[in-house]
Coordinates of C-alpha atoms and ligand atoms in Angstrom, one line a residue:
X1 CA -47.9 -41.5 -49.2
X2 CA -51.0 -43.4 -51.0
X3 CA -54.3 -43.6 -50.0
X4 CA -56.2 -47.2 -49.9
X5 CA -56.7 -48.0 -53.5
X6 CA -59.7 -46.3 -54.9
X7 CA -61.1 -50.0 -56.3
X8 CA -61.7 -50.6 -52.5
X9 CA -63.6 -47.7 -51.2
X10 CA -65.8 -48.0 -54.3
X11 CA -66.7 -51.4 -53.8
X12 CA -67.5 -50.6 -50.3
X13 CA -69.7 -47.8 -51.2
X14 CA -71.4 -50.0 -53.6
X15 CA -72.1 -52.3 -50.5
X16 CA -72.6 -49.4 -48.1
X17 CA -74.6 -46.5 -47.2
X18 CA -72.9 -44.2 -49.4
X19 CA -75.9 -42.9 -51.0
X20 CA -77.6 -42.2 -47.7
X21 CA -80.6 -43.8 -48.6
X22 CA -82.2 -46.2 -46.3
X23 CA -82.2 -49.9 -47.9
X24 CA -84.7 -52.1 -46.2
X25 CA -84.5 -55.9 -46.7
X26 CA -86.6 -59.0 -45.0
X27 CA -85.7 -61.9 -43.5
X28 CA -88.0 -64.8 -44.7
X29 CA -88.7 -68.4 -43.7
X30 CA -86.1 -70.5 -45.0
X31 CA -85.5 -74.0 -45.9
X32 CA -82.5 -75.6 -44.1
X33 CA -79.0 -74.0 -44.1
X34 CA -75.9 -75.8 -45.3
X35 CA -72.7 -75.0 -46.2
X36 CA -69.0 -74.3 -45.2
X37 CA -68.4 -70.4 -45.3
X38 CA -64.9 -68.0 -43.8
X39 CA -66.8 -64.7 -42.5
X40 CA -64.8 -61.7 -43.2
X41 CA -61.6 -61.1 -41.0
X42 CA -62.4 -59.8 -37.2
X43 CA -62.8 -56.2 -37.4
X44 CA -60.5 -55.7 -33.7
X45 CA -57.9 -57.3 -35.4
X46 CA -57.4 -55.5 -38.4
X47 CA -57.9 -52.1 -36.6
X48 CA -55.0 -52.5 -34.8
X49 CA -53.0 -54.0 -37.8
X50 CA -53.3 -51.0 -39.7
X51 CA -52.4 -48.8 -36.2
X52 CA -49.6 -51.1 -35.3
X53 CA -48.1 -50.9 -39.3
X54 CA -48.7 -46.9 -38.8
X55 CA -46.1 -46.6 -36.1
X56 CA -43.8 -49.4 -37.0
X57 CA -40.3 -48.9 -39.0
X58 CA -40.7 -51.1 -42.0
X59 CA -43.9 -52.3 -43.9
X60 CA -46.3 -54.6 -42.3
X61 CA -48.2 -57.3 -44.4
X62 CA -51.8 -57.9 -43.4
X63 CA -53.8 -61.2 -44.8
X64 CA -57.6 -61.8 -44.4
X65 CA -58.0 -58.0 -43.8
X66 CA -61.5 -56.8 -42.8
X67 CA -62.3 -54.7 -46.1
X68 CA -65.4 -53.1 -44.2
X69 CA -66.5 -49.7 -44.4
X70 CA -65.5 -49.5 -40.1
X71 CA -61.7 -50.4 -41.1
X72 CA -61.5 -49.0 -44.8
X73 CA -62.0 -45.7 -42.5
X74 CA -58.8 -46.2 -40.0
X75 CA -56.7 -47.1 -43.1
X76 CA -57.4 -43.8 -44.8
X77 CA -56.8 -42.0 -41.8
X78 CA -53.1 -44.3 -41.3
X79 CA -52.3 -42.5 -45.0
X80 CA -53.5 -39.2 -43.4
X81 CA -51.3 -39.4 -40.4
X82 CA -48.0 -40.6 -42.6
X83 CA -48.3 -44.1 -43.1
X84 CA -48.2 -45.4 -47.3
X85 CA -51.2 -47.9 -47.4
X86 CA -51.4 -49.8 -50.0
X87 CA -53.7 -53.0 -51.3
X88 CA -52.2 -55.6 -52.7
X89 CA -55.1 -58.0 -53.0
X90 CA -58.2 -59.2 -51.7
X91 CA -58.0 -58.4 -48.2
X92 CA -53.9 -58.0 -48.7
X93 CA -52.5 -55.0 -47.5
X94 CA -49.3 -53.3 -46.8
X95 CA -48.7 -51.0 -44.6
X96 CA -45.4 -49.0 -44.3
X97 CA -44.7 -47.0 -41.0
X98 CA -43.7 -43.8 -39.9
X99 CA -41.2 -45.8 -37.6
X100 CA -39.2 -43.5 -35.1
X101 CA -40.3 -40.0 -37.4
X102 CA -43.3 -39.8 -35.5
X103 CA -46.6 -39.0 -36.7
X104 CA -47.3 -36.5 -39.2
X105 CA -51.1 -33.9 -38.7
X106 CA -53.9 -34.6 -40.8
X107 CA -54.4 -32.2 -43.3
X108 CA -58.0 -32.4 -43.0
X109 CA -60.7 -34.3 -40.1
X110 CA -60.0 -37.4 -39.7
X111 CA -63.4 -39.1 -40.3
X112 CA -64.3 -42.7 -38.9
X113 CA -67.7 -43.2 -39.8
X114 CA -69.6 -45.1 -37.5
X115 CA -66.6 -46.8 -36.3
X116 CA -65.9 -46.1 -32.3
X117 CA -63.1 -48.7 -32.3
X118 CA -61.5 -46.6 -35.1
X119 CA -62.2 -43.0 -33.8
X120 CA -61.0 -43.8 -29.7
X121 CA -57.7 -45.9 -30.9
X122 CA -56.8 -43.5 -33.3
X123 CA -57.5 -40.6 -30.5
X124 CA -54.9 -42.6 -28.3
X125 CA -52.6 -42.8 -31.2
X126 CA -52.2 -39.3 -31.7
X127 CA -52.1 -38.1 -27.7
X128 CA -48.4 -39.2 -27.5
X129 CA -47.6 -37.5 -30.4
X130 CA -46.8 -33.9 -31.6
X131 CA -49.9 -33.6 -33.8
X132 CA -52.8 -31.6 -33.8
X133 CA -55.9 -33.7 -35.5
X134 CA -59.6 -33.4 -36.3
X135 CA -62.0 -36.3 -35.6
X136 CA -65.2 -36.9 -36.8
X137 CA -67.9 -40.0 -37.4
X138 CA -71.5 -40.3 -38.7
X139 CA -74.7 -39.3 -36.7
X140 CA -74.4 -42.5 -34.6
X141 CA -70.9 -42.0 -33.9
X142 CA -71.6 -38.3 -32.8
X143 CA -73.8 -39.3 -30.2
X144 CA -71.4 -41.9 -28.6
X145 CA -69.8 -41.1 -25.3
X146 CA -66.1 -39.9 -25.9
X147 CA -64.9 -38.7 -21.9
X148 CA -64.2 -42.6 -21.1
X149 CA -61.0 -41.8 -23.3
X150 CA -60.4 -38.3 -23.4
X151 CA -60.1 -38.2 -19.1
X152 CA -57.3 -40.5 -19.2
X153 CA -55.6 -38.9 -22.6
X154 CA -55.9 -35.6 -20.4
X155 CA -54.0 -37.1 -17.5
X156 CA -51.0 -37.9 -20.0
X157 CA -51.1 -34.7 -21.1
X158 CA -53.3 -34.3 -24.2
X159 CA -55.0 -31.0 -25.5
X160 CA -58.8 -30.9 -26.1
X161 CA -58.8 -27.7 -28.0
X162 CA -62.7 -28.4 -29.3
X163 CA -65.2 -30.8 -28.9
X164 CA -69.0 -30.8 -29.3
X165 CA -70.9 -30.6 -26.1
X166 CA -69.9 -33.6 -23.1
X167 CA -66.8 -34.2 -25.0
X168 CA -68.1 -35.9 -27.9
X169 CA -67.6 -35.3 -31.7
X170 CA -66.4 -33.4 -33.8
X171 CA -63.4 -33.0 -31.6
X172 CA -60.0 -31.7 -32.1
X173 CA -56.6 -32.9 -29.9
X174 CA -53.4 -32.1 -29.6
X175 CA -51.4 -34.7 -28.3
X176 CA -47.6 -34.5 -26.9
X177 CA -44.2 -36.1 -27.7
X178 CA -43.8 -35.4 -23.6
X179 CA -47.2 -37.5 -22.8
X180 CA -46.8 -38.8 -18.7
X181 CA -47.3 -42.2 -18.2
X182 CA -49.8 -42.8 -16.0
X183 CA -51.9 -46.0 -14.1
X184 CA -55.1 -46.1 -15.1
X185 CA -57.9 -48.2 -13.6
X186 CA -60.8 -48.7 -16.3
X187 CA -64.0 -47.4 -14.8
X188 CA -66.1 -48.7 -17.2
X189 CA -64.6 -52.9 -18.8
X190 CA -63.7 -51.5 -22.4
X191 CA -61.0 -52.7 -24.7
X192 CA -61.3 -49.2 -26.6
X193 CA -60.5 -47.6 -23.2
X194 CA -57.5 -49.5 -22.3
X195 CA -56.2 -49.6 -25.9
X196 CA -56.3 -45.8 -25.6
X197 CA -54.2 -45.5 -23.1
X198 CA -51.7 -47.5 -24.4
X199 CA -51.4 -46.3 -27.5
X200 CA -50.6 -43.2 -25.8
X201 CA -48.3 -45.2 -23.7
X202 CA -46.1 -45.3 -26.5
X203 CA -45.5 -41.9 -26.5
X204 CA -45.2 -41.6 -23.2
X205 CA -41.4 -42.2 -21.4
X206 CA -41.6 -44.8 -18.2
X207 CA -44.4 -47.4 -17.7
X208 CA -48.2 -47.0 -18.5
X209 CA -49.9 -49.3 -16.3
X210 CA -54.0 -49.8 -17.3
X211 CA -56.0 -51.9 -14.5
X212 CA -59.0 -53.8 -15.3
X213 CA -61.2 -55.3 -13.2
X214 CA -63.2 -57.5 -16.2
X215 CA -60.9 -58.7 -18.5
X216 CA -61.5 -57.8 -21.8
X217 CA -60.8 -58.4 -25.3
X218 CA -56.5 -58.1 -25.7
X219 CA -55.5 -57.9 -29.0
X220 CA -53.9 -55.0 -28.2
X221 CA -51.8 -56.3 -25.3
X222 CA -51.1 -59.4 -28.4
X223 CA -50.0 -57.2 -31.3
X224 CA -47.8 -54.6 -28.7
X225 CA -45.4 -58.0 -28.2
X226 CA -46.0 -58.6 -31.7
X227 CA -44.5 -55.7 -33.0
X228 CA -42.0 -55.9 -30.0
X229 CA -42.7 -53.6 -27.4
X230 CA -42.1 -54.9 -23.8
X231 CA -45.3 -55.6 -22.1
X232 CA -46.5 -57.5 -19.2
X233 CA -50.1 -58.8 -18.4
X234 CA -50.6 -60.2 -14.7
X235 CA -53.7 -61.2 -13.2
X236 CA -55.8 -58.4 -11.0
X237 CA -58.7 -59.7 -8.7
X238 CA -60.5 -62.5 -9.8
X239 CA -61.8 -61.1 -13.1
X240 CA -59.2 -58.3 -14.0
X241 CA -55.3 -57.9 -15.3
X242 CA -52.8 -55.5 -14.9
X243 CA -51.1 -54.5 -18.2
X244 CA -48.0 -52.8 -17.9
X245 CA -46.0 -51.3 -21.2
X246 CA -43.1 -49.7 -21.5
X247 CA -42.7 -46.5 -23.2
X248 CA -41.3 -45.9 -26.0
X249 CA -40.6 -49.0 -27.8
X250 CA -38.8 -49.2 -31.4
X251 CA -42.1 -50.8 -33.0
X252 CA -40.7 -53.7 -35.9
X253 CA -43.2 -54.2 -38.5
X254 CA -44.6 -57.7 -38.5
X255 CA -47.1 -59.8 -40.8
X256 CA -50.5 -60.1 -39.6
X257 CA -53.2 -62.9 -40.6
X258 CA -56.4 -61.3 -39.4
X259 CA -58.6 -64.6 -38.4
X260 CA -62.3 -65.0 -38.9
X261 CA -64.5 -62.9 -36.9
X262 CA -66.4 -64.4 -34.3
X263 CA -68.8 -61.4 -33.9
X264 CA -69.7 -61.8 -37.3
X265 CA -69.5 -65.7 -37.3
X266 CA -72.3 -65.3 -34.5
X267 CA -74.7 -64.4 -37.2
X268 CA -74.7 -67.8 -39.6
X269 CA -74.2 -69.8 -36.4
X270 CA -77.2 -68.7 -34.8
X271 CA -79.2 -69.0 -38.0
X272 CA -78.2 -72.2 -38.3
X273 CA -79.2 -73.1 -34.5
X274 CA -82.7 -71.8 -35.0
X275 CA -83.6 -72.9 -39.0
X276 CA -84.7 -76.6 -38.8
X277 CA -82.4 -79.0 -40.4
X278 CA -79.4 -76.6 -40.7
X279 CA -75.8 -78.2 -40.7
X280 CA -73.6 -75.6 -41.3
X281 CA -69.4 -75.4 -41.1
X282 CA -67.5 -71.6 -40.4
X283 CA -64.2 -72.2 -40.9
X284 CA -61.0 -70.0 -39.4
X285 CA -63.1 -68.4 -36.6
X286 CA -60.8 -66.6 -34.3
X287 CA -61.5 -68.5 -30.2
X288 CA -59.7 -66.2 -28.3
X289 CA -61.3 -66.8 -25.1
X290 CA -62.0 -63.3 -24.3
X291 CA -64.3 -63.4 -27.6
X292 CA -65.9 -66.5 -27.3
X293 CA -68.6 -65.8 -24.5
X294 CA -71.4 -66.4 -27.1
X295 CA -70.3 -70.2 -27.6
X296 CA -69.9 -70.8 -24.2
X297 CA -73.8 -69.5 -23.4
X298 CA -75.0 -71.2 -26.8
X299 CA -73.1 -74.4 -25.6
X300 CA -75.1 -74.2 -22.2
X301 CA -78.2 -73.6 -24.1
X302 CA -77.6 -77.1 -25.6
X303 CA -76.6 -76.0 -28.7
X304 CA -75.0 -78.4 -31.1
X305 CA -71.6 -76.9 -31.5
X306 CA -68.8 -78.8 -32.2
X307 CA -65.2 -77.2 -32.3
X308 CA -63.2 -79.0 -35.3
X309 CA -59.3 -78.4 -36.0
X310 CA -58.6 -75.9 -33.1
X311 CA -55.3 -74.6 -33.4
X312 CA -53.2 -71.4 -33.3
X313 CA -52.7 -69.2 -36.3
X314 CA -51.0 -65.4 -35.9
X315 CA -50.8 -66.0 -32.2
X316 CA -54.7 -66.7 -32.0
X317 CA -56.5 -69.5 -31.1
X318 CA -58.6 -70.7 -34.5
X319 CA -61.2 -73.3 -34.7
X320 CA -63.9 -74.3 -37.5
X321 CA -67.3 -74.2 -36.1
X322 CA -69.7 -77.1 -37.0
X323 CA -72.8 -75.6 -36.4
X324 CA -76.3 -78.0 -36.6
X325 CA -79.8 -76.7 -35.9
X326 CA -80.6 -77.9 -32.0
X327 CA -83.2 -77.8 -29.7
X328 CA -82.2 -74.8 -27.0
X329 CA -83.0 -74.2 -23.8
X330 CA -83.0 -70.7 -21.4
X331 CA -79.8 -70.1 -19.4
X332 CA -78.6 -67.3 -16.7
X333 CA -76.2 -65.2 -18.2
X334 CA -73.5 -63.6 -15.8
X335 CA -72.7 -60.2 -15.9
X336 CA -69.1 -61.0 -15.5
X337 CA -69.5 -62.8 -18.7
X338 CA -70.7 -59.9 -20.7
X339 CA -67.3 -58.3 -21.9
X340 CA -66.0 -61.9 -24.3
X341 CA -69.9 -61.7 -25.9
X342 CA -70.5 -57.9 -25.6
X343 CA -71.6 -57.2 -29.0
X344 CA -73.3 -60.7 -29.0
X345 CA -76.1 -60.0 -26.7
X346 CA -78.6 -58.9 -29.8
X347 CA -78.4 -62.2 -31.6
X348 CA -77.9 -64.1 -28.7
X349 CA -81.9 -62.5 -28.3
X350 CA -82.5 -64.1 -31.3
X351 CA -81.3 -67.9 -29.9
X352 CA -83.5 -67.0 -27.0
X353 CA -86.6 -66.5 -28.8
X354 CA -86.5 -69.7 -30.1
X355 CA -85.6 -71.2 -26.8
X356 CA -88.0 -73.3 -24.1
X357 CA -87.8 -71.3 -20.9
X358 CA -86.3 -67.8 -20.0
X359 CA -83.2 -66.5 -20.7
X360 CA -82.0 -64.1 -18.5
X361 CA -78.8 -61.7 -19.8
X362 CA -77.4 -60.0 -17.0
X363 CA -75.3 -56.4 -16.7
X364 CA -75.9 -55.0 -19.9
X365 CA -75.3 -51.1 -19.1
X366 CA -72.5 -50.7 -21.6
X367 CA -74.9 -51.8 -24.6
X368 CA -76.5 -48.6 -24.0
X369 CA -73.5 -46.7 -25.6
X370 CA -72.6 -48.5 -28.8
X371 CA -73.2 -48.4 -32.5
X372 CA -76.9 -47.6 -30.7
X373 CA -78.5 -48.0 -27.3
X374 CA -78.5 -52.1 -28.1
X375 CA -81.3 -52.9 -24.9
X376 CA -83.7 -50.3 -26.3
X377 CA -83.6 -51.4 -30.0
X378 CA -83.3 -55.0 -28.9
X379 CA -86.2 -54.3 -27.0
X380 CA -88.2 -52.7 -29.4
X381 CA -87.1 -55.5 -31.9
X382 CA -88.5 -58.6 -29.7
X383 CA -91.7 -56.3 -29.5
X384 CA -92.3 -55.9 -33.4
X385 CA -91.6 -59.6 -33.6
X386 CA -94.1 -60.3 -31.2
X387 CA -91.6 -62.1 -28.8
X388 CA -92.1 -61.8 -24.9
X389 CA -89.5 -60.5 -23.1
X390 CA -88.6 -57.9 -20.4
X391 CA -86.2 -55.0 -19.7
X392 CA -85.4 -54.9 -15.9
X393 CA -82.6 -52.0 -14.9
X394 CA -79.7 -53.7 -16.9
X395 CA -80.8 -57.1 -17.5
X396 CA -82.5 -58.4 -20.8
X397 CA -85.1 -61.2 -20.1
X398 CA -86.2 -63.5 -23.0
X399 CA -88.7 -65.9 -23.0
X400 CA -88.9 -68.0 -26.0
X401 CA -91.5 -70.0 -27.9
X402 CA -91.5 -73.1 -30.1
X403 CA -93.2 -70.5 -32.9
X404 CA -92.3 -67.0 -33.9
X405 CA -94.7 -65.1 -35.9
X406 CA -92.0 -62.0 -37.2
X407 CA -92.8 -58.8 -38.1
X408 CA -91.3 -55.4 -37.8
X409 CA -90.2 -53.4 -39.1
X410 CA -87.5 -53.5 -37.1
X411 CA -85.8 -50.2 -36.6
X412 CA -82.3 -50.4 -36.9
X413 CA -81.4 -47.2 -35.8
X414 CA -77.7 -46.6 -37.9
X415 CA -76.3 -50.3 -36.2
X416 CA -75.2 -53.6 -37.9
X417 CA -75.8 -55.8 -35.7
X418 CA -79.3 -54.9 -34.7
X419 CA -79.9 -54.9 -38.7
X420 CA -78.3 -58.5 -39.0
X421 CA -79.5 -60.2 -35.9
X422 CA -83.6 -59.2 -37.0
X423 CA -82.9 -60.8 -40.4
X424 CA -81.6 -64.1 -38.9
X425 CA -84.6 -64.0 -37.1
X426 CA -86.5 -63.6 -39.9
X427 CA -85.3 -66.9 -41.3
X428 CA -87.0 -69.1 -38.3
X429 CA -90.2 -67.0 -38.7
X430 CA -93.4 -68.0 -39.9
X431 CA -94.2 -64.4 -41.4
X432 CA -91.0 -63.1 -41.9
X433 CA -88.9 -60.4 -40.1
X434 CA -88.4 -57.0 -42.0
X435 CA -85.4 -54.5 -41.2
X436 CA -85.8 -50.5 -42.1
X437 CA -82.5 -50.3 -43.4
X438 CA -79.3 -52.6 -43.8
X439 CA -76.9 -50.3 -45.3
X440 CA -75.0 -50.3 -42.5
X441 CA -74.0 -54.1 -42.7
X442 CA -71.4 -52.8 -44.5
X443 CA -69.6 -51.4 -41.6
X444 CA -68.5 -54.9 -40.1
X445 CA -69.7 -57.7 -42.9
X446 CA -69.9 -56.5 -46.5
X447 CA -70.5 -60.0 -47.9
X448 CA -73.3 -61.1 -45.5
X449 CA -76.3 -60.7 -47.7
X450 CA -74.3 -63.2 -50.1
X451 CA -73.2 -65.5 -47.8
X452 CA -76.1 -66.0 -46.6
X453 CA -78.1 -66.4 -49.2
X454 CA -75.3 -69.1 -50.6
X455 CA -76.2 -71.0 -47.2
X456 CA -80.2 -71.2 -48.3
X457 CA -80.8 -67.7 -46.2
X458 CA -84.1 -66.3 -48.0
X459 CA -83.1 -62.6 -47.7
X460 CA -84.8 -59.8 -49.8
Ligands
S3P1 C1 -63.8 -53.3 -29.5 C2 -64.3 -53.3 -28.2 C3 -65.7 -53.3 -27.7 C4 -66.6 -53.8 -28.8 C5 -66.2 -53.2 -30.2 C6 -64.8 -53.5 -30.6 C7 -62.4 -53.3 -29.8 O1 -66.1 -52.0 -27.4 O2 -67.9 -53.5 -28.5 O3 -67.1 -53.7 -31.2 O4 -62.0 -53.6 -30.9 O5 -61.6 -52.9 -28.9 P1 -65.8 -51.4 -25.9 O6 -64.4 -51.4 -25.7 O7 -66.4 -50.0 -25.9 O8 -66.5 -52.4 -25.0

């Protein structure tokens, strides 16, 4: 069994917050942005690489892997629950599988940083399996709600033998090689939640049926066929689906090319929407329709987006993104839009504050519970920057202004995208936007401080 070549964790602590020290950067008026740039791989995808190449028989290639701190974390704890992972090169890895041996217990916590996509997949990973395993995550991660997975691994049959108080981490299960397949409505829309349940599914005999009401992201339901288990998706209302898998597939390893990642992609395009003169190209970015909610609201906005080369790579939709800087307007945003952009919504802030009118982003309850409560450090954010907006129950209100002053700093409170969003803003400023700390950029987009600067980004 090998661990994720030492080369690679290094580099990402060099990147990363491995010394624990706060880094703080600005964001400064910049001249126009050009350029052609791939962001990193999307970080959903390669998670679920790495967990599909864990249970499959055979080794699984993976190209354009994410080589961020949030999926560095789930490949080390693939080698701790018997996979060999091995990197082969810049963002190539294999992965070899414990096939139909099953799962083998970590001999220490498994820890996932500040990754909740890592720490609930892996949770449903283990519940169909005869393992006992420790999970654990940073200070952020420890605060993050952890029942919206463990209720349903309960009803298959999964142990909680200890948690921290209201379930969350450091948390210890024991999962089951006589897990019950069960149906499972989502109460809340999440894609960690349903992809939970199915990876217990697998370990489960008979059909694991998850109901959603809001579609959500499906890379799960994509790779499960991939690696050739027998699922079926069906439409359920007017928003949801019905995804039913059957248990117990013989998983085949199978090569993955991890695409661009539109989450991350958000950050350039956006800069280059807001920085006079920008013209900017992002090549490979995965358009997945349940991902792409931020170019469909930017696009209303009267952004000047133009979708080059679309085609399908890996069984994803893939487009290059010309991106120029446009003159944007405020938009309604539907709530039922909210679960193809939800980690969009602070940078999508950003685009507001620079556009005429109000924008009003609807049926944001869930960005209370991420990397941090999103609406309160959005919030906060706008108001160091001196930009008006408004908090009303679950909707963010932005009303933008041909001139942003800046400011901050910006607290970023342990969370990427609050850290890179205030920076892009910075580059539109007139004063400049400072950030208390962007080690955690590192989680999600390792190389953003240098691709942006190689598009004209001042950033210091
Ligand atoms: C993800 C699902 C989303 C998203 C996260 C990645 C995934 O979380 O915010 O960044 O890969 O399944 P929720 O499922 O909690 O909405």
């Amino acid at each position: 069994m090998a661990h994720p070549e030492p080369a690679t964790a290094g580099a990402a602590e060099a990147h990363g917050h491995g010394t624990g020290e706060a880094r703080p950067a600005t964001g400064r008026r910049s001249p126009a942005l050009s350029g052609r740039v791939r962001v990193p791989g999307d970080k959903s995808v390669s998670h679920r690489a790495l967990i599909f190449g864990l249970f499959a028989e055979g080794t699984t290639h993976i190209t354009g892997l994410l080589e961020g701190e949030d999926v560095l974390n789930t490949a080390k704890a693939c080698a701790a629950l018997g996979a060999c992972v091995t990197r082969t090169g810049e963002g190539a890895w294999e992965v070899t599988g414990t096939g139909g041996r099953g799962l083998a217990s970590p001999a220490a916590p498994l820890d996932f940083g500040n990754s909740g996509t890592g720490v609930r997949l892996m949770m449903g990973a283990v519940a169909g399996q005869h393992v006992i395993a420790g999970f654990d995550g940073d200070a952020s991660l420890r605060r993050r709600p952890m029942k919206r997975v463990l209720d349903p691994l309960a009803q298959m049959g999964v142990e909680v033998v200890a948690s921290a108080e209201g379930g969350r981490l450091p948390l210890t299960l024991k999962g089951s090689s006589a897990t019950k397949a069960i149906t499972y409505e989502t109460p809340v829309p999440s894609a960690q939640v349903k992809s939970a349940v199915l990876l217990a599914g697998l370990g489960a005999e008979g059909e694991t049926v998850v109901i959603e009401r809001e579609a959500t992201r499906d890379h799960t339901e994509r790779m499960l066929e991939h690696f050739g288990a027998e699922i079926s998706v069906e439409p359920h209302g007017a928003h949801g689906r019905r995804i039913t898998l059957k248990g117990r597939p013989h998983l085949v390893a199978a090569p993955v090319d991890v695409p661009a990642d539109p989450s991350s992609a958000a950050f350039p395009l956006v800069a280059a929407l807001i920085v006079p003169g920008s013209d900017v190209i992002l090549t490979d970015v995965m358009m997945n329709p349940l991902r792409t909610g931020l170019i469909t609201t930017l696009l209303e906005m009267g952004a000047d987006i133009t979708v080059v080369a679309e085609r399908t790579e890996g069984g994803e939709r893939v487009a290059d993104l010309r991106v120029r800087h446009s003159r944007l307007k405020g938009v309604e945003v539907p709530p039922e839009r909210a679960p193809a952009m939800i980690d969009e919504y602070p940078v999508l802030a950003v685009a507001a504050a620079f556009a005429e009118g109000t924008t009003a982003m609807r049926g944001l309850s869930e960005l209370r519970v991420k990397e941090s409560d999103r609406l309160a450090a959005v919030a906060a954010g706008l108001a160091a920057c001196g930009i008006a907006h408004e908090v009303k129950g679950d909707d963010l209100l932005v009303t933008g202004a041909a001139t942003v002053k800046g400011g901050g700093p910006v607290e970023t409170h342990m969370d990427h995208r609050i850290a890179m969003s205030f920076l892009v803003l910075g580059l539109a400023s007139t004063d400049g936007v400072s950030v208390d700390d962007v080690a955690f950029i590192a989680t999600s987009f390792p190389t953003f401080m240098p691709m942006m600067r190689g598009l004209g980004a001042v950033i210091d």
